[in-house]
mmCIF file of C-alpha atoms and ligand atoms in Angstrom:
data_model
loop_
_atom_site.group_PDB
_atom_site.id
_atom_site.type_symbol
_atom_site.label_atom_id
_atom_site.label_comp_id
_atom_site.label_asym_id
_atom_site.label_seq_id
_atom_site.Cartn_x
_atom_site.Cartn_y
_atom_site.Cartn_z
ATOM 1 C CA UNK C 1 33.211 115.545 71.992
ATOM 2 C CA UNK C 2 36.123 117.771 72.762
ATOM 3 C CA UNK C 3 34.811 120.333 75.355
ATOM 4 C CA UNK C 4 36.888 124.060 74.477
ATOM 5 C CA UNK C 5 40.655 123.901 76.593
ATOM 6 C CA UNK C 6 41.107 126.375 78.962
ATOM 7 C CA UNK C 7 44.603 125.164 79.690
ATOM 8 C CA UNK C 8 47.059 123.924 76.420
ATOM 9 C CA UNK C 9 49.028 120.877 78.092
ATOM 10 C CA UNK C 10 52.210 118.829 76.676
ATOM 11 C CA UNK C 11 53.007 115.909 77.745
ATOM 12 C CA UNK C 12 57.104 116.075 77.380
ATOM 13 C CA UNK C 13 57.469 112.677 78.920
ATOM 14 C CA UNK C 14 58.131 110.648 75.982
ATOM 15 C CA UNK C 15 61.143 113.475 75.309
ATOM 16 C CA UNK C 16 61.798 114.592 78.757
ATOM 17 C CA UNK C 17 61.250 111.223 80.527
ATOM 18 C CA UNK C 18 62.643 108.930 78.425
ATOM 19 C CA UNK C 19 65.559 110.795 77.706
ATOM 20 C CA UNK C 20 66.824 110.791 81.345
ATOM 21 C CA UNK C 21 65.994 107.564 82.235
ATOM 22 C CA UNK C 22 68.381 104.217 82.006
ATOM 23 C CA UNK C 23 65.381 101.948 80.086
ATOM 24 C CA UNK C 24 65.789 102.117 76.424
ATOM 25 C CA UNK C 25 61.826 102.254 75.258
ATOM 26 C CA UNK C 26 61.236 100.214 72.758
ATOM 27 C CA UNK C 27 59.550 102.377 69.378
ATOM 28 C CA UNK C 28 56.361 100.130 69.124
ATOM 29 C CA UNK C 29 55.776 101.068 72.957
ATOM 30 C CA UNK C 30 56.361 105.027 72.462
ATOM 31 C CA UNK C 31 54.307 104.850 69.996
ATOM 32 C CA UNK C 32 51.458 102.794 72.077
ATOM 33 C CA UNK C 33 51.963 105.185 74.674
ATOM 34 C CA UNK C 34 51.628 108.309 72.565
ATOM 35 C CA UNK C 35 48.548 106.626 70.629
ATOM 36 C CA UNK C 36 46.480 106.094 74.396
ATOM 37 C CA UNK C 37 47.331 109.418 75.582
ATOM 38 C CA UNK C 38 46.426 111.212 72.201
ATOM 39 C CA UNK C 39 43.114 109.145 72.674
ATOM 40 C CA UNK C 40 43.003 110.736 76.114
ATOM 41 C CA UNK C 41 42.593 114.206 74.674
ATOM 42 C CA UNK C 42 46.098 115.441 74.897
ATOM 43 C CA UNK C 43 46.235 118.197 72.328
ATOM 44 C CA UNK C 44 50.298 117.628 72.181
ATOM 45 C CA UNK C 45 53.448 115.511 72.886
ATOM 46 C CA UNK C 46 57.151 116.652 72.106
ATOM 47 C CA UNK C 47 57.987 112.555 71.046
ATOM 48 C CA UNK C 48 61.232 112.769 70.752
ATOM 49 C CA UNK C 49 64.643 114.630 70.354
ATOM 50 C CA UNK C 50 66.680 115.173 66.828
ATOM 51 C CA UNK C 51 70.300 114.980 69.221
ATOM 52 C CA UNK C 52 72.933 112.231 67.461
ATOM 53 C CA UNK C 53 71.885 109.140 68.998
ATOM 54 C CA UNK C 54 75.199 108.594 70.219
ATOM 55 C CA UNK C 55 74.448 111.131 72.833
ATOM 56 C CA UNK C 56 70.821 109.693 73.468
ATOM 57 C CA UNK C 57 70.180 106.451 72.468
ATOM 58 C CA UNK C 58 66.712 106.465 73.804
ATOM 59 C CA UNK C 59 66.064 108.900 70.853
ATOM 60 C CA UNK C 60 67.742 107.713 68.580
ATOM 61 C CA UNK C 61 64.259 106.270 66.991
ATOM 62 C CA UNK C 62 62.596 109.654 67.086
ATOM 63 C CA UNK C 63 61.894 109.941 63.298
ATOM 64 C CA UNK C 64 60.310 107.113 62.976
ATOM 65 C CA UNK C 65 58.472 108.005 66.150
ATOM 66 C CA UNK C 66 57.591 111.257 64.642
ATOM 67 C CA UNK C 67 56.308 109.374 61.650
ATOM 68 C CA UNK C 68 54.448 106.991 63.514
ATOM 69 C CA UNK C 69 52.712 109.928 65.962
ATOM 70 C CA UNK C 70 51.673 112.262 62.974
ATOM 71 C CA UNK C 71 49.147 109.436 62.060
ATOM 72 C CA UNK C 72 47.479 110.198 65.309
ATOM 73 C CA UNK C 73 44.517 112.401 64.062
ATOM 74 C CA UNK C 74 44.626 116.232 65.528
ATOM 75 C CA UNK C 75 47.883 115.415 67.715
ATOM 76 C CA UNK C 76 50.232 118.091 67.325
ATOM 77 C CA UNK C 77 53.596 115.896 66.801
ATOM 78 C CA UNK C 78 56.148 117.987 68.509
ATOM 79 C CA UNK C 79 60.277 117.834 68.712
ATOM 80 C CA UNK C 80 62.611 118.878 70.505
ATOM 81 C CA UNK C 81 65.890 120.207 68.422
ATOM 82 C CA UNK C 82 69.255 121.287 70.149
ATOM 83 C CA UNK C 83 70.862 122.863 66.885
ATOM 84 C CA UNK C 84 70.265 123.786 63.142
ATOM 85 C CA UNK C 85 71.266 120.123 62.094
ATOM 86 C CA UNK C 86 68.829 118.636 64.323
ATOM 87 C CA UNK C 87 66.427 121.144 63.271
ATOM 88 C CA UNK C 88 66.761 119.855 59.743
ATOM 89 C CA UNK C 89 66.081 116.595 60.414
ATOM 90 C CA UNK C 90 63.198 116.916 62.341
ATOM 91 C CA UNK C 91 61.376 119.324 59.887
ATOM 92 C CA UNK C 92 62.373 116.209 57.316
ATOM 93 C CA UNK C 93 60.871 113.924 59.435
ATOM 94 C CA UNK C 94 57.389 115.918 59.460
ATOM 95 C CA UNK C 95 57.277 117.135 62.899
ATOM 96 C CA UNK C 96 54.263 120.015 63.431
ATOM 97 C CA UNK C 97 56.641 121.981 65.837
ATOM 98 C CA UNK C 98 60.308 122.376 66.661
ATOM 99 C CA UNK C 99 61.263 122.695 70.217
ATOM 100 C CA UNK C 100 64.161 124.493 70.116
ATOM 101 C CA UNK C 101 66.448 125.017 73.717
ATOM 102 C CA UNK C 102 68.809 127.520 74.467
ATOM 103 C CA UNK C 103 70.515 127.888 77.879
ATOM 104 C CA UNK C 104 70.400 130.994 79.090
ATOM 105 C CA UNK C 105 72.832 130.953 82.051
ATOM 106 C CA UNK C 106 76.296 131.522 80.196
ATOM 107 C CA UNK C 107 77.549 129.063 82.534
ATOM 108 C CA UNK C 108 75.213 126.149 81.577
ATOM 109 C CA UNK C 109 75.376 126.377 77.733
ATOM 110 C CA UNK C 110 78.724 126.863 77.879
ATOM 111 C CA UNK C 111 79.345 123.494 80.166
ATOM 112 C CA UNK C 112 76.103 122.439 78.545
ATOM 113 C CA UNK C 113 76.294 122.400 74.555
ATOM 114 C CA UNK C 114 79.705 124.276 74.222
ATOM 115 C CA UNK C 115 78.308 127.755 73.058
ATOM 116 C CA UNK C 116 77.895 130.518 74.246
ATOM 117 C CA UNK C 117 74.290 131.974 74.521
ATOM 118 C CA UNK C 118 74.519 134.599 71.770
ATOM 119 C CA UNK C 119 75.897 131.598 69.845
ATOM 120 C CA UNK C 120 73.356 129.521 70.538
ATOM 121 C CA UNK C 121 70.773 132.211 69.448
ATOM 122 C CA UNK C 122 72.621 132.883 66.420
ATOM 123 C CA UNK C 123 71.514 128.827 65.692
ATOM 124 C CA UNK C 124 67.726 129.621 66.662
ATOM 125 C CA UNK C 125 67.891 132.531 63.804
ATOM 126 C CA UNK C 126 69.332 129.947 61.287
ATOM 127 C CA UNK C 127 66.363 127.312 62.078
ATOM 128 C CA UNK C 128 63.720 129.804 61.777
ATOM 129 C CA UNK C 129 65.824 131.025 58.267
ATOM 130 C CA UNK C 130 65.829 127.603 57.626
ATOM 131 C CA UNK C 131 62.206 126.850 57.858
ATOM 132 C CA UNK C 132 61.317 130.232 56.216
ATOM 133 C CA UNK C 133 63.504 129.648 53.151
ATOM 134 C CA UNK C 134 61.226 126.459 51.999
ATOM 135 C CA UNK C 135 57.953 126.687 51.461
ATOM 136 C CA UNK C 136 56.974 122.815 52.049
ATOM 137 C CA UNK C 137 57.739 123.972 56.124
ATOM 138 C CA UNK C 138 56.000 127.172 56.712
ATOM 139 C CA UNK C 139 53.283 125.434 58.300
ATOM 140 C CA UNK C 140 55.554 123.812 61.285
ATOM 141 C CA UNK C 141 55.952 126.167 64.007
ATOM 142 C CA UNK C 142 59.428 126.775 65.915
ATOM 143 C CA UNK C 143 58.956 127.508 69.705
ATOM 144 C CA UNK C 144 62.253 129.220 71.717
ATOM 145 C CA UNK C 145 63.103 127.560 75.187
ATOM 146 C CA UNK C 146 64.508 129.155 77.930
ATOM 147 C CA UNK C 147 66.467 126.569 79.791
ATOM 148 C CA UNK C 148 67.957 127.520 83.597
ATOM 149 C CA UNK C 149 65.682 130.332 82.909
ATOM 150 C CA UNK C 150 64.467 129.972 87.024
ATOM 151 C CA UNK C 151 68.384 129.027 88.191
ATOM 152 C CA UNK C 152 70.997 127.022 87.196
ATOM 153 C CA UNK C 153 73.525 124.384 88.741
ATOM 154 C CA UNK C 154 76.304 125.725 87.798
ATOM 155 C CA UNK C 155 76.264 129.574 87.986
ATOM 156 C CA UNK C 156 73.000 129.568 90.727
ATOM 157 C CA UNK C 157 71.096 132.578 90.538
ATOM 158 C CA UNK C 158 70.283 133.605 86.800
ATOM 159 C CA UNK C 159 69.739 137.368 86.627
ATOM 160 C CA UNK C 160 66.144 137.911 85.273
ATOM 161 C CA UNK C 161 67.449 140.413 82.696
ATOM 162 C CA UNK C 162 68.731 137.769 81.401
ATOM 163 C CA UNK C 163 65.553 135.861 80.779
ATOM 164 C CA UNK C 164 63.896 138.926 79.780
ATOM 165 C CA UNK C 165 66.655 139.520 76.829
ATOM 166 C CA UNK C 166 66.475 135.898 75.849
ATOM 167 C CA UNK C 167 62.970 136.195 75.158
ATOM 168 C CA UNK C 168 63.003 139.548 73.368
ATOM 169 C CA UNK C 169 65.142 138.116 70.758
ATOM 170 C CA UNK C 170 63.421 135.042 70.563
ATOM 171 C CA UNK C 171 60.658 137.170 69.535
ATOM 172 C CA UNK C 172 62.409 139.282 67.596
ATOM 173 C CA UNK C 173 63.707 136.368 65.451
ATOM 174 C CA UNK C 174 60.452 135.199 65.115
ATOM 175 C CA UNK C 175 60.026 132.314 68.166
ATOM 176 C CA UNK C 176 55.722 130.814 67.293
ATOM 177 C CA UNK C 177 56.162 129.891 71.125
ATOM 178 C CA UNK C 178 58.027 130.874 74.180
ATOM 179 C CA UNK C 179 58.545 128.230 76.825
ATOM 180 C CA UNK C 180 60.435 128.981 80.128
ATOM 181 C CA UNK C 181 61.855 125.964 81.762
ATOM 182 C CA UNK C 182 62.940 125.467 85.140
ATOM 183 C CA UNK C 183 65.829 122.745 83.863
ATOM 184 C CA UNK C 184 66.895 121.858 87.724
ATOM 185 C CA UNK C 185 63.669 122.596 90.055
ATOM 186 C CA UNK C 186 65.178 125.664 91.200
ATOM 187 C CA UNK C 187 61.765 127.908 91.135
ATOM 188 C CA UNK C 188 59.540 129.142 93.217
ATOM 189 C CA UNK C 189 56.286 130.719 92.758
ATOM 190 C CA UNK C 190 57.590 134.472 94.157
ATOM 191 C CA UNK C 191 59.712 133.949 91.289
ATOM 192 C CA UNK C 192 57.377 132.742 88.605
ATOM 193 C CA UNK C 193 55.039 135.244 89.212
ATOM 194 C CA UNK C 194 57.540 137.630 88.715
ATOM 195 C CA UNK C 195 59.124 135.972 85.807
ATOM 196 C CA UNK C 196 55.613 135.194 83.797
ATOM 197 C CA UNK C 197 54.276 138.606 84.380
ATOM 198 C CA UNK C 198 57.030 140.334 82.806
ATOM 199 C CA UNK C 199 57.636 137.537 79.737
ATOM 200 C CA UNK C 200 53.838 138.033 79.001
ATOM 201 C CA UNK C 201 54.399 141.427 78.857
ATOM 202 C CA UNK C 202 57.245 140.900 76.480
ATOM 203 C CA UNK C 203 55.882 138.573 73.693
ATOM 204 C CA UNK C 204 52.904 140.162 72.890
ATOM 205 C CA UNK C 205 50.274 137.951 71.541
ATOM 206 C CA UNK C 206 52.937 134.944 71.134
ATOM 207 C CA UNK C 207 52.063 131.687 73.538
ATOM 208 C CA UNK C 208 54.083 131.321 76.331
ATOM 209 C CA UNK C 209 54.510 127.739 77.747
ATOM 210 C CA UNK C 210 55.804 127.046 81.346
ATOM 211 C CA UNK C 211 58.109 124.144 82.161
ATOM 212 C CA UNK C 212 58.639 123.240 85.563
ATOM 213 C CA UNK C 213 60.558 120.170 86.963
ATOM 214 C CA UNK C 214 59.180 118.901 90.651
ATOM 215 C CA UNK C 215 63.109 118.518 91.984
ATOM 216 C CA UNK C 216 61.972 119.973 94.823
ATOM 217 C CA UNK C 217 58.368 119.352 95.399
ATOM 218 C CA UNK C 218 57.183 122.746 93.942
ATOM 219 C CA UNK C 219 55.720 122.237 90.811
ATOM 220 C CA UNK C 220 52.585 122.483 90.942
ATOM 221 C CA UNK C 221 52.657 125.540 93.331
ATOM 222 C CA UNK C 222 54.531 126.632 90.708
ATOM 223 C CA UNK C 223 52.151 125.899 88.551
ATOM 224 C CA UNK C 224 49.627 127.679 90.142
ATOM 225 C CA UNK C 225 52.006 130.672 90.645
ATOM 226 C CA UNK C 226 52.199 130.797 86.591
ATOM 227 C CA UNK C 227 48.254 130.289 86.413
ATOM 228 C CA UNK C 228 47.795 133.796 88.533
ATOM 229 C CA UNK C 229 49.340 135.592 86.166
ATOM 230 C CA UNK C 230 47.979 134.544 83.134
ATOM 231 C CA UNK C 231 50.004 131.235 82.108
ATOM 232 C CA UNK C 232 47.688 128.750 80.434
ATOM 233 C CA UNK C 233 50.182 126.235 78.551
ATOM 234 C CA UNK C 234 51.842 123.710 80.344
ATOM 235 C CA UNK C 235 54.759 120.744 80.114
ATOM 236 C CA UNK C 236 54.576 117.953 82.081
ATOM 237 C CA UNK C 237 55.128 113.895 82.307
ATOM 238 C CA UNK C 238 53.000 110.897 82.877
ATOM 239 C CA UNK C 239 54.052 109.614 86.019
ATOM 240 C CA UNK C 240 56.492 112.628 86.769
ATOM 241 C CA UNK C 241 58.520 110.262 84.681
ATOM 242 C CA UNK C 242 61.925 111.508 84.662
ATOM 243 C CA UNK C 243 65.474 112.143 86.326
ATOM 244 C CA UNK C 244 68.525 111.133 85.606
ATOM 245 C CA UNK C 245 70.598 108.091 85.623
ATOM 246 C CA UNK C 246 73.591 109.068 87.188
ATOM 247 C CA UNK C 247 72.133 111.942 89.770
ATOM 248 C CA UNK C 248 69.766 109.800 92.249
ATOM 249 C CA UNK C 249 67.262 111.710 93.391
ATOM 250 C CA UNK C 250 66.816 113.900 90.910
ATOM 251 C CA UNK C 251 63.030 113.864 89.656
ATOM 252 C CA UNK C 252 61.205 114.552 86.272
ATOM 253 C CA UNK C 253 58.711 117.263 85.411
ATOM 254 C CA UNK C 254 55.591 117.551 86.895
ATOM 255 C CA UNK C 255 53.041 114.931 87.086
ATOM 256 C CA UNK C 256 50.802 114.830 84.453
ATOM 257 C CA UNK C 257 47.649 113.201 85.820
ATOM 258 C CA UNK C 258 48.288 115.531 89.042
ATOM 259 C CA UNK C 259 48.035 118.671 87.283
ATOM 260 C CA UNK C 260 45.797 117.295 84.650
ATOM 261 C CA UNK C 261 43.442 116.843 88.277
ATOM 262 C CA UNK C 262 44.268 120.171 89.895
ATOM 263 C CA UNK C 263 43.342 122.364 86.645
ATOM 264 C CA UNK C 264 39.921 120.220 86.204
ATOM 265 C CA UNK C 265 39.495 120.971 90.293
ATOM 266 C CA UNK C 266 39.892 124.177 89.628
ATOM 267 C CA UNK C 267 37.172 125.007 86.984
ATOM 268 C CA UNK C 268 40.280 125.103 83.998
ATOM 269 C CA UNK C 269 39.015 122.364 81.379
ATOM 270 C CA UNK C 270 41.688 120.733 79.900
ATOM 271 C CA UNK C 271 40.188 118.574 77.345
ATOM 272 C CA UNK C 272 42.090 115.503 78.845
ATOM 273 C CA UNK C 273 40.400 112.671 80.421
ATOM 274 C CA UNK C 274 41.839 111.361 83.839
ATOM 275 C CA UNK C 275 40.665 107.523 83.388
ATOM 276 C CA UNK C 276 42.521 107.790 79.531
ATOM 277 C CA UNK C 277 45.655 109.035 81.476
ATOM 278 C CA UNK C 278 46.076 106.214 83.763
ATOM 279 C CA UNK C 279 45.471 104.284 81.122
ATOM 280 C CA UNK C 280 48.594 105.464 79.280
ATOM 281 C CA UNK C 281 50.331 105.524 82.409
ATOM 282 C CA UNK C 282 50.008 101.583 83.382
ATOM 283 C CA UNK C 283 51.058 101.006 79.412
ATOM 284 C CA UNK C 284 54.048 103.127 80.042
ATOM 285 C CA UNK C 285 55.004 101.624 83.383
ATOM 286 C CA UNK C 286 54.837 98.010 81.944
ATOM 287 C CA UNK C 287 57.836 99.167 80.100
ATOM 288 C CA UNK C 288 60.089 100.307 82.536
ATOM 289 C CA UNK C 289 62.561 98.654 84.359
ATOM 290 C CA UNK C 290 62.693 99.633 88.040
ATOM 291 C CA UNK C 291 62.401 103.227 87.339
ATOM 292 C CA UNK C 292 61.009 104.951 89.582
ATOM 293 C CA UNK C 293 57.331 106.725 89.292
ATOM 294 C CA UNK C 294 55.586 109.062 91.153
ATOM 295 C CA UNK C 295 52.149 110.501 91.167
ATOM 296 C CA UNK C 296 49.730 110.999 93.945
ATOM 297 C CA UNK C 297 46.060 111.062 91.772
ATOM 298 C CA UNK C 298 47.091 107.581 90.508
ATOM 299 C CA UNK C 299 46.690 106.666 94.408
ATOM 300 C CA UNK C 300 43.628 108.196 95.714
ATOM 301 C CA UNK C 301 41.901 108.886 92.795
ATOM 302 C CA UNK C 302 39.260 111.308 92.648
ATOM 303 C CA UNK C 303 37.765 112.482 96.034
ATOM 304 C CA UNK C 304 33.395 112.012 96.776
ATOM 305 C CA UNK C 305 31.951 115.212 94.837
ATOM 306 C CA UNK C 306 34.238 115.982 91.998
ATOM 307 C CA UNK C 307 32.992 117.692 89.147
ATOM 308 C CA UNK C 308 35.287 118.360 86.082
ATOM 309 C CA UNK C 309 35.758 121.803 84.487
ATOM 310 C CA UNK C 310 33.025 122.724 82.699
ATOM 311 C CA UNK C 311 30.701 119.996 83.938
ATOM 312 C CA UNK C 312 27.461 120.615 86.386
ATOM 313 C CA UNK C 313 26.464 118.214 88.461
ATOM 314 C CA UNK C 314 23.255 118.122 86.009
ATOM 315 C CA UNK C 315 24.885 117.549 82.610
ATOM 316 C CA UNK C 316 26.676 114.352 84.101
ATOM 317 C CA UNK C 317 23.412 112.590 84.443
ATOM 318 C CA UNK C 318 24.188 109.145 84.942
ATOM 319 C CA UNK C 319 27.852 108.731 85.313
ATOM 320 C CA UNK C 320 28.975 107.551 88.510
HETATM 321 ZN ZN1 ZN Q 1 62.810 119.582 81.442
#
């Protein structure tokens, strides 16, 4: 029995991860992966990217990824798109949701994807056209990313106006979602209380989604930061799986079965089940080749005394 979420999580490995990583994942092992931690309670998983696989090979399988996920019942199959042609491909592949990115330091989408941001917004009006001009895809949602939206590595600082703009006209357009991503590991939770408050403020009844990155071991005070005021949906990756292949060093988003255990801890019930995770996660590391993992719950487990969100000591009866 699925208890009622108090926290919406996303595991973004599988997109996020995977994509940054040297291994090439084979699709029969995405798919295991996405099939355990779907069994685990995870309400969503962004599976793949519609980018030409000549840019990412490790997605260039994501339709049939897609197709495979969406027979996973009550996952919410989600995609990330980069552009109106990749948005077409994933609403033919039957996605539930299109992740759609835009940069919004200047600098960064410029360097980034080669267009400017207004360009690139122009794109996110054309998807949701897109989808709103055929019937047979009014059902899949279209969430707006805000990528560098905490700093960025080219230009540094990002001015918050910035942000604030991006968003408006996300909603404006008619963004289902807005997720603000910290693309580097640049934030800190001053900052993304500051930054949440005012999005929330912004979008109205619309679900906001934070993404952080743990570059430099602040993502889950980050997290926590975002939780304070008001944040309840959340990216992050089994395993803090991520990086990148030519940056060493560089780490993934925040670790799934870490925040999965803080949020629990902290009375938020996420609906996900810790044991399921590691499950997934020891499935996911038998894949990899020498990539580096990281996680800290994986290690210690859970500490004398734990009760999960939602749980009194009473109702556990016998479990140990
Ligand atoms: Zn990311």
């Amino acid at each position: 029995m699925s208890k009622q979420r108090d926290v919406w999580l996303r595991e973004v490995g599988t997109r996020d991860g995977l994509q940054s990583i040297a291994t090439i994942f084979p699709t029969a092992a995405k798919l295991e992966w996405i099939r355990l931690e779907a069994a685990a309670g995870m309400p969503e998983i962004e599976v793949g990217s519609f980018v030409p696989p000549k840019l990412l090979p490790q997605m260039a399988d994501s339709a049939e990824v897609v197709a495979g996920a969406k027979r996973t019942p009550g996952l919410r199959v989600s995609v990330l798109v980069p552009n109106l042609r990749g948005a077409e491909n994933a609403l033919a592949s039957g996605a539930d949701q299109l992740n759609y990115v835009l940069s919004v330091s200047e600098a960064h989408s410029r360097a980034n994807v080669r267009r400017s941001v207004q360009e690139a917004m122009d794109d996110f009006r054309r998807i949701i056209e897109y989808r709103n001009a055929r019937p047979e895809f009014r059902h899949v949602r279209v969430a707006g990313g805000l990528a560098t939206a905490f700093g960025c590595t080219i230009a540094g600082q990002v001015p918050v106006s910035e942000v604030f703009d991006a968003a408006r006209k996300m909603i404006e357009l008619g963004a289902d979602e807005i997720a603000v991503a910290d693309t580097v590991g640049y934030a800190n939770p001053a900052q993304c209380r500051q930054i949440f408050r005012e999005v929330l403020a912004i979008v109205g009844d619309v679900p906001v989604t934070a993404h952080f990155h743990d570059t430099r071991g602040l993502g889950l005070a980050n997290v926590d930061a975002a939780l304070d005021v008001g944040i309840r949906r959340f990216d992050a990756s089994l395993a803090g799986l991520g990086g990148c292949p030519y940056a060493p060093g560089a780490s993934g988003n925040v670790v799934m079965e870490d925040l999965v255990f803080m949020l629990e801890a902290m009375g938020l019930s996420t609906g996900v089940d810790l044991d399921g995770l590691l499950e997934a996660r020891g499935h996911m590391e038998r894949h990899l080749e020498g990539e580096s993992t990281r996680g800290a719950f994986v290690k210690a487990g859970v500490p004398k005394g734990f009760v999960l969100a939602g749980d009194d000591v009473a109702s556990r009866g016998g479990r140990a």
